[in-house]
Amino acid sequence: QTDLAQKIANELRAKLSPTEKAQIEHRPTENGEAYLAFLQAHNVSGAFEDFEQLKQSEQLYQRALELDPTFALAMARYSQLESWIVHTFDRTTQRREKAQTLAERALQLQPGLPEAHLARGYSYYWGDNNYDAALKEFEIAQTG
């Protein structure tokens, strides 16, 4: 994938910024099955008003993390999903803490990951009603 993206950019005579090059070169996981489960989870969660689909997405994120426990991007997106469920369907402490834990773990694995800062921001915003902390995380995510 990395080579293909570079070849396409070269053919188009496109100039890639250092950030774009880093994004192309960084693979979120080496495990193809984990990545497939991640993509499926992301696609299934598209209907944010359907709790059953959200639970299906949750299972797929869990599967991705079983296959690759260091898959920070999957962890961050899973945290975002959990925060959304806290906000809309299930305000239990257990689910709120799960969202927080996933976001923190994603940041431990990949401190500069914008999606992990976004996840922590959602956790603060929807889980804790801590809007100042959420805003700081959203700003970090935006500049990341």
Coordinates of C-alpha atoms in Angstrom, one line a residue, residues 116-126 133-135 137-138:
A116 CA -7.4 9.3 20.4
H117 CA -7.5 12.9 21.5
L118 CA -10.9 13.2 19.8
A119 CA -12.0 10.1 21.8
R120 CA -10.8 11.5 25.1
G121 CA -12.6 14.7 24.2
Y122 CA -15.9 12.9 23.6
S123 CA -15.4 11.0 26.8
Y124 CA -15.0 14.3 28.7
Y125 CA -17.8 16.0 26.9
W126 CA -20.5 13.3 26.9
A133 CA -11.2 19.5 29.2
A134 CA -13.1 18.3 26.1
L135 CA -12.4 21.5 24.2
E137 CA -8.7 17.6 23.5
F138 CA -10.7 18.7 20.5

